[in-house]
């Protein structure tokens, strides 16, 4: 009988250093498929002198591999203002790309999916702000960065979840309007003497969490540390152990090293942080942001290949909106 001996194929892992960062989350077979897009993106970034800014809610295959700058909204805005790349790809949602464009009018800013919106940004228009000004003459308007450039243009200053209290107090007035997130406004009001007039916008991801969720988590996972984003309702914040922006919550985990922890926010955040701290136990009740999830590796690749979708802001709006963002960066 004829027997043929085939050499055992040598299986090599593409980008072994990158794979090490995500191997607890992505099985080898899936990685071998993702690797083609990652290779193309790394090459295109070099050819186009591009950077990828990735928000903490991006999936680990993006966040831990092709993201050059990762972080919360404030960090992405700050880094967008500093980068010397010619092209910025925003792996996040549209308002983040617009903010990057405001701070870099001469650069090309791309978003891999134009439909990546935000329920907060959709909850208010520039006309709403004009009405609020008429109703509350002389009261400064502090606008969350989760808004369109047109809304920012009508505002006095922007804020993010990591500097809201600081910005509100830096204005040195007894009363401000803070919009559009009602819960961020109420959670900030609980920390300051400044009176805050809120709007009725909500984040579709964070409004779902309830105090009952926290109680049942504490019952089923004794000793658990509960972190919650300030876009959650105040009743949730009242029962958590720590609240802060996505970056502040990641820092808290790094510093405090809670043996068992839950982060009440978007799903990928826990996935990304858990990969950095394999010794900690992460409990992961999930609330997905459908807008953030529109961004994928193939879409980032396509975006760099075709230089789409370019984010532009009407110059008349951009100038006033930039002032509000720059004022925040200066104050915060
Ligand atoms: P951070 O600024 O905390 O990253 O929050 C952005 C966001 O969209 C939260 O839902
Ligand atoms: Fe907007 Fe909420 Fe999604 Fe953040 S998580 S982008 S606030 S819808």
Coordinates of C-alpha atoms and ligand atoms in Angstrom, one line a residue:
X1 CA 0.0 0.0 0.0
X2 CA 1.3 3.4 -0.9
X3 CA 1.4 5.9 1.9
X4 CA 2.1 9.6 1.5
X5 CA 3.5 11.5 4.4
X6 CA 2.4 15.2 4.3
X7 CA 4.5 17.6 6.3
X8 CA 2.6 19.1 9.3
X9 CA 1.7 22.6 8.3
X10 CA 3.3 25.2 10.5
X11 CA 0.5 27.4 11.9
X12 CA 1.7 30.9 12.5
X13 CA -0.4 33.5 14.2
X14 CA -0.5 36.8 12.2
X15 CA 0.6 39.8 14.3
X16 CA 1.4 37.8 17.4
X17 CA 2.1 40.9 19.5
X18 CA -1.3 42.3 18.7
X19 CA -3.0 39.0 19.2
X20 CA -1.6 38.7 22.7
X21 CA -3.7 41.7 23.6
X22 CA -7.0 40.1 22.6
X23 CA -6.4 36.3 22.7
X24 CA -8.7 35.9 25.7
X25 CA -11.5 37.5 23.7
X26 CA -10.9 36.4 20.1
X27 CA -10.4 32.8 19.2
X28 CA -7.5 32.0 16.8
X29 CA -9.8 31.1 13.9
X30 CA -11.6 34.4 14.1
X31 CA -8.3 36.2 14.4
X32 CA -7.0 34.7 11.2
X33 CA -10.0 36.2 9.4
X34 CA -9.6 39.6 11.1
X35 CA -5.9 39.7 10.3
X36 CA -6.4 40.6 6.6
X37 CA -8.3 43.7 7.5
X38 CA -5.8 44.6 10.3
X39 CA -2.9 44.2 7.9
X40 CA -4.6 46.4 5.3
X41 CA -5.5 49.1 7.9
X42 CA -1.9 49.2 9.3
X43 CA -0.5 49.6 5.7
X44 CA -3.1 52.3 4.7
X45 CA -2.5 54.2 7.9
X46 CA 1.2 54.5 7.0
X47 CA 0.6 55.4 3.3
X48 CA -2.0 58.1 4.2
X49 CA -0.3 59.4 7.3
X50 CA -3.5 58.6 9.2
X51 CA -4.4 57.9 12.8
X52 CA -7.4 56.0 14.1
X53 CA -9.0 57.5 17.2
X54 CA -11.0 54.8 18.9
X55 CA -13.6 55.4 21.7
X56 CA -13.7 53.1 24.7
X57 CA -16.9 51.6 23.4
X58 CA -15.3 50.2 20.2
X59 CA -15.0 46.4 20.1
X60 CA -11.6 44.9 21.3
X61 CA -10.6 43.9 17.7
X62 CA -10.6 47.7 16.9
X63 CA -9.7 49.1 20.3
X64 CA -6.7 46.9 21.0
X65 CA -5.3 46.6 17.5
X66 CA -5.7 49.5 15.0
X67 CA -6.6 52.3 17.5
X68 CA -3.7 54.7 17.8
X69 CA -5.4 56.9 20.3
X70 CA -8.0 55.3 22.6
X71 CA -10.0 56.9 25.4
X72 CA -13.1 58.8 26.4
X73 CA -14.7 61.7 24.5
X74 CA -12.5 64.3 26.2
X75 CA -9.2 62.4 25.4
X76 CA -10.2 61.9 21.8
X77 CA -11.0 65.6 21.4
X78 CA -7.7 66.6 23.1
X79 CA -5.6 64.2 21.0
X80 CA -7.5 65.2 17.8
X81 CA -6.3 68.8 18.6
X82 CA -2.7 67.6 19.0
X83 CA -2.1 65.1 16.2
X84 CA 0.1 65.9 13.2
X85 CA -1.4 63.2 11.0
X86 CA -3.0 64.3 7.8
X87 CA -6.0 62.0 8.1
X88 CA -8.1 61.2 11.2
X89 CA -10.4 58.1 11.2
X90 CA -12.9 58.4 14.0
X91 CA -13.8 54.9 15.3
X92 CA -16.7 56.2 17.3
X93 CA -19.9 58.2 16.5
X94 CA -20.6 61.2 14.4
X95 CA -20.4 63.9 17.0
X96 CA -16.9 62.7 17.9
X97 CA -15.8 63.0 14.2
X98 CA -17.4 66.5 14.0
X99 CA -15.5 67.6 17.1
X100 CA -12.2 66.3 15.6
X101 CA -13.0 68.2 12.4
X102 CA -13.8 71.4 14.4
X103 CA -10.4 71.2 16.0
X104 CA -8.6 70.3 12.7
X105 CA -10.3 72.3 9.9
X106 CA -7.4 71.6 7.6
X107 CA -7.2 67.8 8.1
X108 CA -9.3 65.1 6.5
X109 CA -11.6 63.5 9.1
X110 CA -13.3 60.3 8.1
X111 CA -16.0 58.3 9.8
X112 CA -16.4 54.6 8.6
X113 CA -20.2 54.8 8.8
X114 CA -22.1 58.0 8.4
X115 CA -25.1 56.5 10.3
X116 CA -23.2 56.2 13.6
X117 CA -25.3 58.7 15.5
X118 CA -26.3 59.2 19.1
X119 CA -29.6 59.4 20.9
X120 CA -28.4 62.4 22.9
X121 CA -27.2 64.3 19.8
X122 CA -30.6 63.6 18.2
X123 CA -32.5 64.9 21.2
X124 CA -31.9 68.6 20.6
X125 CA -31.6 71.1 17.7
X126 CA -30.1 74.6 17.3
X127 CA -33.6 76.0 17.3
X128 CA -34.3 74.4 20.7
X129 CA -31.3 76.3 22.1
X130 CA -32.4 79.6 20.7
X131 CA -35.8 79.1 22.5
X132 CA -34.0 78.2 25.7
X133 CA -32.0 81.5 25.5
X134 CA -35.1 83.5 25.1
X135 CA -36.7 81.7 28.1
X136 CA -33.6 82.1 30.3
X137 CA -31.9 85.4 29.2
X138 CA -28.3 85.7 30.4
X139 CA -28.0 82.1 31.6
X140 CA -24.9 80.4 30.1
X141 CA -25.4 77.3 28.1
X142 CA -23.1 74.3 28.8
X143 CA -23.5 71.8 26.0
X144 CA -22.4 68.1 26.3
X145 CA -20.1 67.2 23.4
X146 CA -22.7 64.5 22.5
X147 CA -24.4 67.1 20.2
X148 CA -24.2 68.3 16.6
X149 CA -21.9 71.1 15.6
X150 CA -25.0 73.3 15.0
X151 CA -26.0 72.9 18.6
X152 CA -22.4 73.5 19.8
X153 CA -22.4 76.7 17.8
X154 CA -25.4 78.1 19.8
X155 CA -23.6 77.2 23.1
X156 CA -21.3 79.1 25.4
X157 CA -19.1 76.2 26.3
X158 CA -19.0 72.4 25.9
X159 CA -18.3 69.7 28.5
X160 CA -17.9 66.0 28.6
X161 CA -18.7 63.5 31.3
X162 CA -15.2 63.9 32.8
X163 CA -15.2 67.6 33.2
X164 CA -18.9 68.6 33.6
X165 CA -18.6 69.8 37.2
X166 CA -15.4 71.7 36.6
X167 CA -16.8 73.5 33.5
X168 CA -20.1 74.4 35.3
X169 CA -18.2 75.9 38.3
X170 CA -15.5 77.6 36.1
X171 CA -18.1 79.9 34.7
X172 CA -18.5 81.5 38.1
X173 CA -22.3 82.0 37.8
X174 CA -25.1 80.8 40.1
X175 CA -27.1 79.2 37.3
X176 CA -26.4 77.4 34.1
X177 CA -28.4 75.5 31.4
X178 CA -26.8 72.1 30.8
X179 CA -28.0 70.0 27.9
X180 CA -29.0 67.7 26.4
X181 CA -28.5 64.9 28.9
X182 CA -31.0 65.2 31.8
X183 CA -29.2 62.6 33.9
X184 CA -25.7 64.0 33.4
X185 CA -27.2 67.4 34.4
X186 CA -28.9 66.1 37.5
X187 CA -25.9 64.0 38.5
X188 CA -23.7 67.1 38.1
X189 CA -26.2 69.2 40.0
X190 CA -25.8 66.8 43.0
X191 CA -22.1 67.7 43.1
X192 CA -22.2 71.5 43.0
X193 CA -23.9 74.5 44.4
X194 CA -24.5 75.9 40.9
X195 CA -28.2 75.6 39.9
X196 CA -28.6 73.6 36.7
X197 CA -31.5 73.8 34.3
X198 CA -31.7 70.5 32.4
X199 CA -33.1 69.3 29.1
X200 CA -35.0 66.0 28.5
X201 CA -32.4 64.1 26.4
X202 CA -31.3 60.6 27.4
X203 CA -28.7 58.1 26.3
X204 CA -30.6 55.0 25.1
X205 CA -27.8 52.8 26.5
X206 CA -27.6 54.2 30.0
X207 CA -31.2 55.1 30.7
X208 CA -32.0 51.3 30.8
X209 CA -30.0 50.7 34.0
X210 CA -32.0 50.7 37.2
X211 CA -31.3 50.6 41.0
X212 CA -32.9 47.1 41.0
X213 CA -30.2 46.0 38.6
X214 CA -27.6 47.0 41.2
X215 CA -29.4 45.4 44.1
X216 CA -29.7 42.1 42.3
X217 CA -26.1 42.2 41.2
X218 CA -25.0 42.8 44.8
X219 CA -27.2 39.9 45.9
X220 CA -26.0 37.4 43.2
X221 CA -22.3 38.6 43.3
X222 CA -21.4 39.4 46.9
X223 CA -18.7 41.9 47.4
X224 CA -19.0 43.3 43.8
X225 CA -17.9 46.9 43.1
X226 CA -20.4 48.7 40.9
X227 CA -19.2 51.5 38.6
X228 CA -21.7 53.5 36.6
X229 CA -21.4 56.1 33.9
X230 CA -23.0 59.5 34.8
X231 CA -25.4 59.2 31.9
X232 CA -27.3 56.7 34.1
X233 CA -30.3 57.9 36.0
X234 CA -29.5 59.6 39.4
X235 CA -31.2 56.7 41.3
X236 CA -28.6 54.4 39.8
X237 CA -25.7 56.7 40.6
X238 CA -26.9 56.9 44.2
X239 CA -26.4 53.2 44.6
X240 CA -23.1 52.7 42.7
X241 CA -19.6 52.7 44.3
X242 CA -18.0 55.0 41.7
X243 CA -19.2 57.1 38.8
X244 CA -17.1 58.8 36.1
X245 CA -16.4 59.0 32.4
X246 CA -15.5 55.9 30.6
X247 CA -11.8 56.8 31.1
X248 CA -12.3 57.5 34.8
X249 CA -13.9 54.2 35.3
X250 CA -11.1 52.4 33.5
X251 CA -8.6 54.3 35.7
X252 CA -10.5 53.3 38.8
X253 CA -10.3 49.6 37.9
X254 CA -6.5 50.0 37.3
X255 CA -5.9 51.8 40.6
X256 CA -8.4 50.1 43.0
X257 CA -8.1 46.6 41.5
X258 CA -11.6 45.5 42.7
X259 CA -11.6 41.7 42.8
X260 CA -15.1 41.6 41.3
X261 CA -16.5 44.5 39.4
X262 CA -19.3 45.5 37.1
X263 CA -19.3 48.6 34.8
X264 CA -22.8 49.8 34.1
X265 CA -22.2 51.2 30.6
X266 CA -21.8 50.0 27.0
X267 CA -20.8 46.4 26.6
X268 CA -17.4 46.7 24.9
X269 CA -16.0 48.9 27.6
X270 CA -15.9 45.9 30.0
X271 CA -14.5 43.7 27.3
X272 CA -11.7 46.2 26.7
X273 CA -10.9 46.8 30.4
X274 CA -11.1 43.1 31.2
X275 CA -8.4 42.3 28.7
X276 CA -6.1 44.6 30.5
X277 CA -6.8 43.0 34.0
X278 CA -7.0 39.2 33.6
X279 CA -6.8 38.7 37.3
X280 CA -10.1 40.6 38.1
X281 CA -13.5 39.2 37.7
X282 CA -15.8 41.2 35.5
X283 CA -19.5 40.7 35.6
X284 CA -21.0 41.9 32.3
X285 CA -24.7 42.8 32.1
X286 CA -24.8 44.3 28.6
X287 CA -26.3 47.4 27.1
X288 CA -25.1 47.8 23.5
X289 CA -24.9 51.1 21.7
X290 CA -26.2 50.4 18.2
X291 CA -24.4 53.5 16.9
X292 CA -21.0 52.6 18.2
X293 CA -21.5 49.1 16.9
X294 CA -21.8 50.3 13.3
X295 CA -18.1 50.8 13.2
X296 CA -16.3 47.6 12.2
X297 CA -12.8 46.6 11.0
X298 CA -13.9 46.1 7.4
X299 CA -15.6 49.5 7.4
X300 CA -12.4 51.2 8.8
X301 CA -10.4 49.5 6.0
X302 CA -12.9 50.6 3.4
X303 CA -12.9 54.1 4.8
X304 CA -9.1 54.4 4.4
X305 CA -9.1 52.8 1.0
X306 CA -11.8 55.1 -0.4
X307 CA -11.2 58.1 1.9
X308 CA -14.9 58.1 2.9
X309 CA -17.0 59.3 4.6
X310 CA -15.4 62.7 4.9
X311 CA -16.9 64.7 7.8
X312 CA -17.3 68.4 7.0
X313 CA -18.8 71.3 9.0
X314 CA -20.3 74.4 7.4
X315 CA -17.6 77.1 8.1
X316 CA -20.1 79.6 9.5
X317 CA -21.2 77.0 12.1
X318 CA -17.7 75.6 12.6
X319 CA -16.2 78.9 13.8
X320 CA -18.8 79.3 16.6
X321 CA -18.9 75.6 17.5
X322 CA -15.0 75.5 17.7
X323 CA -15.1 78.4 20.2
X324 CA -17.3 76.3 22.5
X325 CA -15.1 73.3 22.3
X326 CA -11.9 75.3 22.6
X327 CA -13.3 77.1 25.6
X328 CA -13.9 73.7 27.3
X329 CA -10.4 72.5 26.5
X330 CA -9.0 75.7 28.0
X331 CA -11.1 75.5 31.1
X332 CA -10.9 71.8 31.7
Ligands
LIG1 P1 -17.3 59.4 27.7 O1 -17.0 60.8 27.4 O2 -17.4 59.0 29.1 O3 -16.3 58.4 27.0 O4 -18.8 59.0 27.2 C1 -19.1 59.1 25.8 C2 -20.4 58.4 25.6 O5 -20.9 58.4 24.5 C3 -21.0 57.8 26.7 O6 -22.2 57.2 26.3
LIG2 FE1 -24.8 58.2 22.4 FE2 -25.4 56.7 24.4 FE3 -24.3 55.6 22.3 FE4 -22.8 57.2 23.9 S1 -23.7 55.2 24.4 S2 -22.9 57.3 21.7 S3 -24.4 58.7 24.5 S4 -26.3 56.6 22.4

